[in-house]
GROMACS .gro file of C-alpha atoms in nm:
model
  435
    1MET     CA    1   0.433   0.397  -3.487
    2THR     CA    2   0.503   0.658  -3.246
    3THR     CA    3   0.312   0.797  -3.032
    4LEU     CA    4   0.198   1.062  -2.759
    5PRO     CA    5  -0.052   1.130  -2.529
    6ASP     CA    6  -0.317   1.359  -2.688
    7ALA     CA    7  -0.340   1.731  -2.548
    8ALA     CA    8  -0.726   1.659  -2.407
    9GLY     CA    9  -0.560   1.500  -2.123
   10THR     CA   10  -0.793   1.152  -2.224
   11GLY     CA   11  -0.544   0.951  -2.225
   12ARG     CA   12  -0.590   0.818  -2.568
   13ALA     CA   13  -0.275   0.807  -2.804
   14VAL     CA   14  -0.243   0.985  -3.102
   15PRO     CA   15  -0.003   0.950  -3.380
   16ASP     CA   16   0.311   1.211  -3.396
   17ALA     CA   17   0.375   1.369  -3.738
   18ALA     CA   18   0.575   1.137  -3.862
   19ALA     CA   19   0.345   0.831  -3.864
   20LEU     CA   20   0.048   1.061  -3.961
   21PRO     CA   21   0.130   1.007  -4.348
   22ALA     CA   22   0.217   0.645  -4.352
   23ILE     CA   23  -0.154   0.586  -4.166
   24ARG     CA   24  -0.369   0.831  -4.447
   25ARG     CA   25  -0.201   0.623  -4.720
   26ARG     CA   26  -0.286   0.308  -4.525
   27THR     CA   27  -0.670   0.459  -4.507
   28THR     CA   28  -0.696   0.568  -4.832
   29ALA     CA   29  -0.553   0.260  -4.925
   30VAL     CA   30  -0.843   0.016  -4.774
   31LEU     CA   31  -1.083   0.290  -4.842
   32ILE     CA   32  -0.994   0.225  -5.209
   33ALA     CA   33  -1.041  -0.126  -5.238
   34SER     CA   34  -1.346  -0.142  -5.051
   35GLN     CA   35  -1.465   0.093  -5.319
   36ILE     CA   36  -1.381  -0.100  -5.557
   37LEU     CA   37  -1.572  -0.370  -5.437
   38GLY     CA   38  -1.887  -0.166  -5.313
   39GLY     CA   39  -1.916  -0.006  -5.617
   40LEU     CA   40  -1.901  -0.327  -5.826
   41ALA     CA   41  -2.188  -0.464  -5.606
   42ASN     CA   42  -2.400  -0.210  -5.634
   43ALA     CA   43  -2.379  -0.158  -5.984
   44THR     CA   44  -2.441  -0.496  -6.073
   45GLY     CA   45  -2.755  -0.466  -5.863
   46ILE     CA   46  -2.872  -0.168  -5.992
   47ALA     CA   47  -2.806  -0.220  -6.326
   48LEU     CA   48  -3.168  -0.398  -6.380
   49ALA     CA   49  -3.348  -0.341  -6.052
   50ALA     CA   50  -3.642  -0.137  -6.209
   51VAL     CA   51  -3.621  -0.450  -6.519
   52LEU     CA   52  -3.727  -0.688  -6.219
   53ALA     CA   53  -3.908  -0.495  -6.077
   54ALA     CA   54  -4.138  -0.404  -6.373
   55GLU     CA   55  -4.117  -0.790  -6.418
   56ILE     CA   56  -4.234  -0.911  -6.115
   57SER     CA   57  -4.544  -0.633  -6.028
   58GLY     CA   58  -4.607  -0.725  -6.391
   59ARG     CA   59  -4.677  -0.339  -6.410
   60GLN     CA   60  -4.433  -0.099  -6.575
   61ALA     CA   61  -4.583   0.182  -6.363
   62LEU     CA   62  -4.458   0.041  -6.025
   63SER     CA   63  -4.085   0.024  -6.137
   64GLY     CA   64  -3.989   0.340  -5.996
   65LEU     CA   65  -4.094   0.178  -5.661
   66ALA     CA   66  -3.722  -0.048  -5.701
   67SER     CA   67  -3.521   0.282  -5.696
   68ALA     CA   68  -3.720   0.438  -5.428
   69ALA     CA   69  -3.697   0.140  -5.216
   70MET     CA   70  -3.275   0.126  -5.253
   71VAL     CA   71  -3.304   0.490  -5.167
   72ALA     CA   72  -3.546   0.509  -4.890
   73GLY     CA   73  -3.353   0.218  -4.741
   74PRO     CA   74  -3.006   0.422  -4.713
   75ALA     CA   75  -3.239   0.706  -4.586
   76LEU     CA   76  -3.383   0.504  -4.242
   77LEU     CA   77  -3.050   0.363  -4.177
   78ALA     CA   78  -2.856   0.696  -4.217
   79MET     CA   79  -2.912   0.825  -3.854
   80PRO     CA   80  -2.851   0.478  -3.680
   81LEU     CA   81  -2.559   0.438  -3.900
   82ALA     CA   82  -2.413   0.780  -3.777
   83ALA     CA   83  -2.454   0.696  -3.455
   84LEU     CA   84  -2.300   0.419  -3.450
   85MET     CA   85  -1.963   0.555  -3.638
   86THR     CA   86  -2.015   0.873  -3.368
   87ARG     CA   87  -2.019   0.651  -3.087
   88ARG     CA   88  -1.740   0.356  -3.229
   89GLY     CA   89  -1.573   0.472  -3.541
   90ARG     CA   90  -1.580   0.424  -3.907
   91ARG     CA   91  -1.490   0.108  -3.917
   92PRO     CA   92  -1.809  -0.073  -3.754
   93GLY     CA   93  -2.037   0.125  -3.930
   94LEU     CA   94  -1.890   0.036  -4.285
   95VAL     CA   95  -1.866  -0.351  -4.194
   96LEU     CA   96  -2.271  -0.321  -4.126
   97ALA     CA   97  -2.326  -0.156  -4.411
   98TYR     CA   98  -2.138  -0.411  -4.646
   99LEU     CA   99  -2.334  -0.698  -4.415
  100LEU     CA  100  -2.686  -0.533  -4.479
  101GLY     CA  101  -2.622  -0.488  -4.862
  102ALA     CA  102  -2.538  -0.868  -4.853
  103ALA     CA  103  -2.794  -0.947  -4.645
  104GLY     CA  104  -3.068  -0.686  -4.857
  105ALA     CA  105  -2.960  -0.895  -5.186
  106ALA     CA  106  -3.010  -1.245  -5.074
  107VAL     CA  107  -3.393  -1.073  -4.970
  108VAL     CA  108  -3.450  -0.967  -5.320
  109VAL     CA  109  -3.339  -1.301  -5.434
  110THR     CA  110  -3.581  -1.462  -5.265
  111GLY     CA  111  -3.843  -1.200  -5.342
  112ALA     CA  112  -3.770  -1.282  -5.716
  113VAL     CA  113  -3.839  -1.660  -5.692
  114LEU     CA  114  -4.112  -1.633  -5.480
  115GLY     CA  115  -4.286  -1.351  -5.716
  116SER     CA  116  -4.310  -1.172  -5.391
  117PHE     CA  117  -4.312  -0.791  -5.516
  118PRO     CA  118  -4.366  -0.653  -5.098
  119LEU     CA  119  -4.059  -0.866  -5.015
  120LEU     CA  120  -3.836  -0.779  -5.318
  121LEU     CA  121  -3.877  -0.418  -5.255
  122CYS     CA  122  -3.811  -0.471  -4.877
  123GLY     CA  123  -3.472  -0.643  -4.986
  124MET     CA  124  -3.415  -0.360  -5.201
  125ALA     CA  125  -3.433  -0.153  -4.954
  126VAL     CA  126  -3.195  -0.327  -4.753
  127PHE     CA  127  -2.967  -0.416  -5.024
  128GLY     CA  128  -2.917   0.025  -5.033
  129ALA     CA  129  -2.733   0.013  -4.720
  130GLY     CA  130  -2.484  -0.108  -4.951
  131SER     CA  131  -2.448   0.225  -5.114
  132LEU     CA  132  -2.468   0.403  -4.789
  133GLY     CA  133  -2.147   0.215  -4.722
  134ASN     CA  134  -1.970   0.346  -5.036
  135LEU     CA  135  -2.115   0.700  -4.960
  136GLN     CA  136  -2.023   0.711  -4.595
  137ALA     CA  137  -1.640   0.612  -4.704
  138ARG     CA  138  -1.617   0.968  -4.854
  139TYR     CA  139  -1.612   1.102  -4.540
  140ALA     CA  140  -1.359   0.893  -4.394
  141ALA     CA  141  -1.117   0.942  -4.613
  142ALA     CA  142  -1.165   1.324  -4.526
  143ASP     CA  143  -1.129   1.257  -4.165
  144LEU     CA  144  -0.714   1.269  -4.186
  145ALA     CA  145  -0.704   1.457  -4.470
  146GLU     CA  146  -0.540   1.799  -4.474
  147PRO     CA  147  -0.801   2.101  -4.484
  148ALA     CA  148  -0.648   2.228  -4.826
  149ARG     CA  149  -0.638   1.903  -4.996
  150ARG     CA  150  -0.958   1.765  -4.822
  151ALA     CA  151  -1.216   1.755  -5.170
  152ARG     CA  152  -0.919   1.580  -5.307
  153ALA     CA  153  -0.916   1.349  -5.041
  154ILE     CA  154  -1.286   1.303  -5.112
  155SER     CA  155  -1.290   1.247  -5.467
  156THR     CA  156  -0.994   0.977  -5.443
  157VAL     CA  157  -1.219   0.756  -5.295
  158VAL     CA  158  -1.501   0.791  -5.478
  159TRP     CA  159  -1.305   0.755  -5.840
  160ALA     CA  160  -1.203   0.434  -5.667
  161THR     CA  161  -1.574   0.286  -5.729
  162THR     CA  162  -1.504   0.366  -6.095
  163ILE     CA  163  -1.359  -0.008  -6.122
  164GLY     CA  164  -1.616  -0.164  -6.015
  165ALA     CA  165  -1.917   0.059  -6.087
  166VAL     CA  166  -1.818   0.038  -6.473
  167LEU     CA  167  -1.780  -0.335  -6.450
  168GLY     CA  168  -2.095  -0.407  -6.278
  169PRO     CA  169  -2.360  -0.355  -6.551
  170ASN     CA  170  -2.153  -0.480  -6.768
  171ILE     CA  171  -2.164  -0.846  -6.590
  172ALA     CA  172  -2.554  -0.831  -6.538
  173ALA     CA  173  -2.586  -1.066  -6.812
  174PRO     CA  174  -2.376  -1.297  -6.714
  175ALA     CA  175  -2.491  -1.301  -6.381
  176GLY     CA  176  -2.808  -1.373  -6.512
  177HIS     CA  177  -2.751  -1.646  -6.705
  178SER     CA  178  -2.532  -1.857  -6.459
  179VAL     CA  179  -2.850  -1.868  -6.218
  180THR     CA  180  -3.096  -1.938  -6.441
  181ARG     CA  181  -3.066  -2.332  -6.405
  182PHE     CA  182  -3.132  -2.276  -6.032
  183GLY     CA  183  -3.465  -2.153  -6.104
  184ILE     CA  184  -3.373  -1.805  -6.022
  185PRO     CA  185  -3.504  -1.511  -6.259
  186ALA     CA  186  -3.247  -1.371  -6.495
  187ALA     CA  187  -3.230  -1.047  -6.365
  188ALA     CA  188  -3.216  -1.133  -6.044
  189GLY     CA  189  -2.910  -1.289  -6.110
  190PRO     CA  190  -2.672  -0.978  -6.022
  191PHE     CA  191  -2.789  -0.978  -5.694
  192VAL     CA  192  -2.671  -1.332  -5.606
  193TRP     CA  193  -2.349  -1.190  -5.717
  194ALA     CA  194  -2.368  -0.869  -5.495
  195ALA     CA  195  -2.409  -1.029  -5.184
  196GLY     CA  196  -2.073  -1.246  -5.240
  197VAL     CA  197  -1.843  -0.910  -5.343
  198PHE     CA  198  -2.063  -0.752  -5.036
  199LEU     CA  199  -1.926  -0.990  -4.783
  200LEU     CA  200  -1.613  -1.006  -4.923
  201SER     CA  201  -1.577  -0.588  -4.882
  202ALA     CA  202  -1.691  -0.615  -4.506
  203VAL     CA  203  -1.427  -0.908  -4.441
  204LEU     CA  204  -1.167  -0.642  -4.566
  205VAL     CA  205  -1.306  -0.340  -4.396
  206ALA     CA  206  -1.293  -0.494  -4.044
  207VAL     CA  207  -0.924  -0.656  -4.048
  208LEU     CA  208  -0.737  -0.387  -4.276
  209LEU     CA  209  -0.942  -0.025  -4.177
  210ARG     CA  210  -0.685  -0.013  -3.836
  211PRO     CA  211  -0.695   0.263  -3.665
  212ASP     CA  212  -1.003   0.424  -3.752
  213PRO     CA  213  -0.960   0.764  -3.909
  214LEU     CA  214  -1.258   0.891  -3.744
  215LEU     CA  215  -1.113   0.803  -3.364
  216THR     CA  216  -0.770   0.886  -3.497
  217ALA     CA  217  -0.857   1.235  -3.628
  218ARG     CA  218  -1.070   1.302  -3.289
  219ALA     CA  219  -0.766   1.219  -3.075
  220LEU     CA  220  -0.526   1.451  -3.321
  221ASP     CA  221  -0.766   1.761  -3.288
  222GLY     CA  222  -0.864   1.679  -2.901
  223SER     CA  223  -1.236   1.683  -2.974
  224ALA     CA  224  -1.270   1.297  -2.835
  225ALA     CA  225  -1.281   1.554  -2.491
  226HIS     CA  226  -1.598   1.635  -2.602
  227SER     CA  227  -1.933   1.512  -2.472
  228ALA     CA  228  -2.184   1.258  -2.588
  229ALA     CA  229  -2.423   1.613  -2.642
  230ALA     CA  230  -2.135   1.760  -2.850
  231ARG     CA  231  -2.154   1.474  -3.151
  232SER     CA  232  -2.547   1.434  -3.096
  233LEU     CA  233  -2.745   1.427  -3.376
  234ARG     CA  234  -2.942   1.790  -3.206
  235ALA     CA  235  -2.539   1.932  -3.216
  236GLY     CA  236  -2.531   1.829  -3.598
  237VAL     CA  237  -2.872   2.021  -3.678
  238SER     CA  238  -2.791   2.328  -3.487
  239ALA     CA  239  -2.449   2.350  -3.648
  240VAL     CA  240  -2.655   2.323  -4.009
  241ARG     CA  241  -2.870   2.591  -3.869
  242ARG     CA  242  -2.608   2.804  -3.796
  243SER     CA  243  -2.384   2.815  -4.087
  244PRO     CA  244  -2.551   2.912  -4.460
  245ARG     CA  245  -2.242   2.764  -4.617
  246ALA     CA  246  -2.320   2.392  -4.441
  247ARG     CA  247  -2.714   2.434  -4.561
  248LEU     CA  248  -2.615   2.504  -4.892
  249ALA     CA  249  -2.390   2.227  -4.920
  250LEU     CA  250  -2.689   2.011  -4.764
  251VAL     CA  251  -2.911   2.129  -5.039
  252THR     CA  252  -2.607   2.053  -5.335
  253VAL     CA  253  -2.602   1.714  -5.219
  254ALA     CA  254  -2.966   1.623  -5.182
  255LEU     CA  255  -3.044   1.792  -5.528
  256SER     CA  256  -2.761   1.637  -5.724
  257HIS     CA  257  -2.833   1.292  -5.578
  258THR     CA  258  -3.197   1.312  -5.620
  259ALA     CA  259  -3.190   1.448  -6.029
  260MET     CA  260  -2.934   1.133  -6.065
  261VAL     CA  261  -3.150   0.913  -5.940
  262SER     CA  262  -3.492   0.994  -6.056
  263ILE     CA  263  -3.325   1.005  -6.429
  264MET     CA  264  -3.104   0.725  -6.439
  265SER     CA  265  -3.353   0.451  -6.309
  266MET     CA  266  -3.594   0.528  -6.519
  267THR     CA  267  -3.376   0.524  -6.813
  268PRO     CA  268  -3.356   0.157  -6.860
  269VAL     CA  269  -3.684   0.154  -6.909
  270ALA     CA  270  -3.747   0.438  -7.131
  271LEU     CA  271  -3.436   0.233  -7.344
  272THR     CA  272  -3.654  -0.057  -7.341
  273ARG     CA  273  -3.924   0.124  -7.440
  274HIS     CA  274  -3.728   0.207  -7.781
  275GLY     CA  275  -3.567  -0.130  -7.844
  276ALA     CA  276  -3.256  -0.134  -7.647
  277ASP     CA  277  -3.129  -0.502  -7.568
  278ILE     CA  278  -3.003  -0.561  -7.234
  279GLN     CA  279  -2.658  -0.506  -7.354
  280LEU     CA  280  -2.722  -0.181  -7.472
  281ILE     CA  281  -2.842  -0.128  -7.155
  282GLY     CA  282  -2.529  -0.216  -6.949
  283LEU     CA  283  -2.309   0.001  -7.138
  284VAL     CA  284  -2.550   0.320  -7.102
  285ILE     CA  285  -2.530   0.259  -6.749
  286SER     CA  286  -2.208   0.196  -6.788
  287VAL     CA  287  -2.072   0.505  -6.913
  288HIS     CA  288  -2.360   0.680  -6.683
  289ILE     CA  289  -2.113   0.527  -6.381
  290ALA     CA  290  -1.782   0.663  -6.530
  291GLY     CA  291  -1.933   1.034  -6.549
  292MET     CA  292  -2.000   0.984  -6.169
  293TYR     CA  293  -1.657   0.861  -6.093
  294ALA     CA  294  -1.407   0.828  -6.298
  295PHE     CA  295  -1.347   1.220  -6.312
  296SER     CA  296  -1.407   1.296  -5.952
  297PRO     CA  297  -1.061   1.372  -5.865
  298VAL     CA  298  -1.096   1.644  -6.157
  299MET     CA  299  -1.381   1.803  -5.993
  300GLY     CA  300  -1.176   1.775  -5.606
  301ARG     CA  301  -0.901   1.933  -5.798
  302LEU     CA  302  -1.151   2.194  -5.867
  303ALA     CA  303  -1.295   2.227  -5.531
  304ASP     CA  304  -1.004   2.263  -5.347
  305ARG     CA  305  -0.847   2.555  -5.613
  306LEU     CA  306  -1.142   2.755  -5.738
  307GLY     CA  307  -1.386   2.723  -5.468
  308ARG     CA  308  -1.678   2.474  -5.362
  309LEU     CA  309  -1.911   2.741  -5.479
  310SER     CA  310  -1.779   2.718  -5.818
  311VAL     CA  311  -1.781   2.395  -5.857
  312ILE     CA  312  -2.160   2.369  -5.704
  313GLY     CA  313  -2.275   2.601  -5.997
  314LEU     CA  314  -2.088   2.364  -6.240
  315ALA     CA  315  -2.253   2.066  -6.100
  316ALA     CA  316  -2.630   2.274  -6.182
  317GLY     CA  317  -2.521   2.355  -6.490
  318LEU     CA  318  -2.393   1.985  -6.634
  319LEU     CA  319  -2.722   1.821  -6.465
  320CYS     CA  320  -2.978   2.073  -6.647
  321CYS     CA  321  -2.789   1.983  -6.963
  322ALA     CA  322  -2.776   1.629  -6.891
  323ALA     CA  323  -3.143   1.618  -6.843
  324LEU     CA  324  -3.213   1.816  -7.163
  325LEU     CA  325  -3.006   1.601  -7.374
  326ALA     CA  326  -3.194   1.279  -7.257
  327GLY     CA  327  -3.490   1.393  -7.247
  328THR     CA  328  -3.496   1.499  -7.576
  329ALA     CA  329  -3.305   1.196  -7.687
  330GLY     CA  330  -3.610   0.921  -7.836
  331THR     CA  331  -3.434   0.631  -7.997
  332ARG     CA  332  -3.128   0.825  -8.071
  333HIS     CA  333  -2.965   0.604  -7.782
  334GLY     CA  334  -2.585   0.745  -7.860
  335GLN     CA  335  -2.761   1.061  -7.728
  336THR     CA  336  -2.904   0.927  -7.443
  337MET     CA  337  -2.583   0.769  -7.363
  338ALA     CA  338  -2.428   1.111  -7.368
  339GLY     CA  339  -2.675   1.282  -7.148
  340LEU     CA  340  -2.664   0.982  -6.912
  341PHE     CA  341  -2.229   1.044  -6.895
  342LEU     CA  342  -2.278   1.419  -6.801
  343LEU     CA  343  -2.578   1.325  -6.541
  344GLY     CA  344  -2.290   1.105  -6.340
  345LEU     CA  345  -2.035   1.395  -6.439
  346GLY     CA  346  -2.257   1.648  -6.231
  347TRP     CA  347  -2.388   1.412  -5.996
  348SER     CA  348  -1.996   1.401  -5.889
  349ALA     CA  349  -1.902   1.764  -5.906
  350GLY     CA  350  -2.205   1.773  -5.617
  351LEU     CA  351  -2.128   1.550  -5.442
  352VAL     CA  352  -1.730   1.621  -5.380
  353SER     CA  353  -1.803   2.005  -5.412
  354GLY     CA  354  -2.111   1.979  -5.161
  355SER     CA  355  -1.933   1.692  -4.888
  356ALA     CA  356  -1.624   1.899  -4.897
  357LEU     CA  357  -1.817   2.224  -4.825
  358LEU     CA  358  -2.024   2.039  -4.563
  359THR     CA  359  -1.765   1.876  -4.373
  360ASP     CA  360  -1.541   2.256  -4.388
  361SER     CA  361  -1.857   2.455  -4.195
  362VAL     CA  362  -1.896   2.231  -3.936
  363PRO     CA  363  -1.720   2.225  -3.586
  364GLY     CA  364  -1.540   1.908  -3.577
  365PRO     CA  365  -1.749   1.729  -3.310
  366ALA     CA  366  -2.032   1.748  -3.470
  367ARG     CA  367  -1.928   1.662  -3.787
  368ALA     CA  368  -2.012   1.269  -3.806
  369ALA     CA  369  -2.379   1.371  -3.725
  370VAL     CA  370  -2.408   1.595  -3.954
  371GLN     CA  371  -2.232   1.385  -4.209
  372GLY     CA  372  -2.523   1.131  -4.106
  373LEU     CA  373  -2.804   1.391  -4.158
  374CYS     CA  374  -2.675   1.506  -4.470
  375ASP     CA  375  -2.675   1.135  -4.645
  376LEU     CA  376  -3.046   1.091  -4.434
  377THR     CA  377  -3.186   1.406  -4.626
  378MET     CA  378  -2.995   1.278  -4.983
  379ASN     CA  379  -3.158   0.945  -4.933
  380VAL     CA  380  -3.493   1.074  -4.821
  381ALA     CA  381  -3.532   1.331  -5.125
  382ALA     CA  382  -3.409   1.070  -5.356
  383GLY     CA  383  -3.629   0.851  -5.221
  384LEU     CA  384  -3.917   1.019  -5.329
  385GLY     CA  385  -3.793   1.111  -5.625
  386GLY     CA  386  -3.749   0.764  -5.773
  387LEU     CA  387  -4.085   0.704  -5.667
  388THR     CA  388  -4.222   1.022  -5.834
  389ALA     CA  389  -3.997   0.946  -6.173
  390GLY     CA  390  -4.179   0.603  -6.246
  391LEU     CA  391  -4.541   0.766  -6.223
  392ILE     CA  392  -4.399   1.066  -6.425
  393VAL     CA  393  -4.275   0.827  -6.712
  394ALA     CA  394  -4.572   0.634  -6.671
  395ARG     CA  395  -4.815   0.905  -6.719
  396ALA     CA  396  -4.629   1.142  -6.881
  397GLY     CA  397  -4.288   1.022  -7.066
  398TYR     CA  398  -3.959   1.027  -6.972
  399GLY     CA  399  -3.871   1.308  -7.145
  400TRP     CA  400  -4.129   1.524  -6.908
  401LEU     CA  401  -3.908   1.324  -6.625
  402ASN     CA  402  -3.603   1.505  -6.749
  403ALA     CA  403  -3.772   1.845  -6.749
  404ALA     CA  404  -3.878   1.777  -6.349
  405GLY     CA  405  -3.528   1.709  -6.297
  406ALA     CA  406  -3.373   2.006  -6.465
  407ALA     CA  407  -3.679   2.239  -6.296
  408LEU     CA  408  -3.548   2.062  -5.986
  409LEU     CA  409  -3.220   2.239  -6.020
  410LEU     CA  410  -3.287   2.591  -6.038
  411PRO     CA  411  -3.305   2.621  -5.671
  412LEU     CA  412  -2.978   2.480  -5.642
  413ALA     CA  413  -2.780   2.729  -5.890
  414GLY     CA  414  -2.978   3.018  -5.754
  415LEU     CA  415  -2.857   2.975  -5.379
  416ALA     CA  416  -2.508   2.881  -5.510
  417LEU     CA  417  -2.514   3.259  -5.685
  418PHE     CA  418  -2.640   3.399  -5.340
  419THR     CA  419  -2.391   3.286  -5.141
  420SER     CA  420  -2.139   3.316  -5.414
  421ARG     CA  421  -2.208   3.705  -5.412
  422ARG     CA  422  -2.205   3.698  -5.052
  423HIS     CA  423  -1.908   3.534  -4.913
  424GLY     CA  424  -1.719   3.636  -5.275
  425THR     CA  425  -1.650   3.379  -5.566
  426ARG     CA  426  -1.315   3.240  -5.454
  427GLU     CA  427  -1.308   3.004  -5.160
  428THR     CA  428  -1.027   2.872  -4.973
  429ALA     CA  429  -1.055   2.507  -4.811
  430ARG     CA  430  -1.063   2.571  -4.433
  431THR     CA  431  -1.203   2.422  -4.155
  432ALA     CA  432  -1.491   2.587  -3.923
  433THR     CA  433  -1.394   2.838  -3.692
  434THR     CA  434  -1.517   2.671  -3.369
  435GLU     CA  435  -1.283   2.391  -3.486
   0.00000   0.00000   0.00000
């Protein structure tokens, strides 16, 4: 690769124009492969997490703690992981996330074998780090993307999760059957398989994600010369405060994720109450995950062509429709499946458009910190949502949970409309003016 000294005078080598397309292709290929594996591991474990929690605790009202733990863990890890990436790049951060996911899966299995609910929840919290790795990979895709194609770059990596994520719930049953002979509960079997897949993903990223996309992007735009203070969490918070669009982006990602996690996590419990077996539950979750990932390139193209704000409005509408369908389905499992598909589609629209808008709206040096702040916010919000979801279903029912999810989206729709009218309905992808 031909290189030349960077303009900032730091001595860092930067790729020339001829080398950059090849680096983009290599980075994208590695991220796609890691997303497939990470999606497989995450979805395999998530498929029966609530069922396993109810089984070990003996109380259905506590089943929502499984999803709460799996988003609380990433919330606690989001900023340390962002700090690591800020200092050393995307590759060590992603490797650490996948290794933690594997370790968490092992702890979940240990808790299930011992019948320890607290240990089970601790394992699920650490297991959630794997999903944090998959989420952070979308920003790695944006690091080297051209501004006008940033949403599509994010959506391509998000889309890659489809393959593993759709397959994951459908192998939950054979994964469970494969471990019962060793005295491991069937519902914990998916976590055994997930541990091995996360380890494979960590090795892949460690070996092949070179050069590091974040460090390369900094060398290209000269932001490597900025001080550590310019890349700190405080700088990230200040950047969000100064930008109404960044605030909208953060709210979009957080509320979309919270609504999705809250409703999705309790759907297996609701289906079980209405007589669904494990195969049907796996199919419904697979369709939901297909909605989350399979159409993300469409959302990316729409966000680049029509504007981020238009797709944020679409996300709010899709999520509300999903809550209406799922919440009124009852024993009509086909309607539940349709609702969960729209739930995934709305999440995809919100994640892609929100992530692209966030990256557009803050200066380059602070982006890694802001992105970590975004994932911290979305996981804290979703953790509270998952915790509350179990209580709502136990006390009022699954229909009321969906009604609460729809109500949660009203502020998002109003904020998107206000920002759209203030700044114009048609957006163009662009970097922050300070960049």
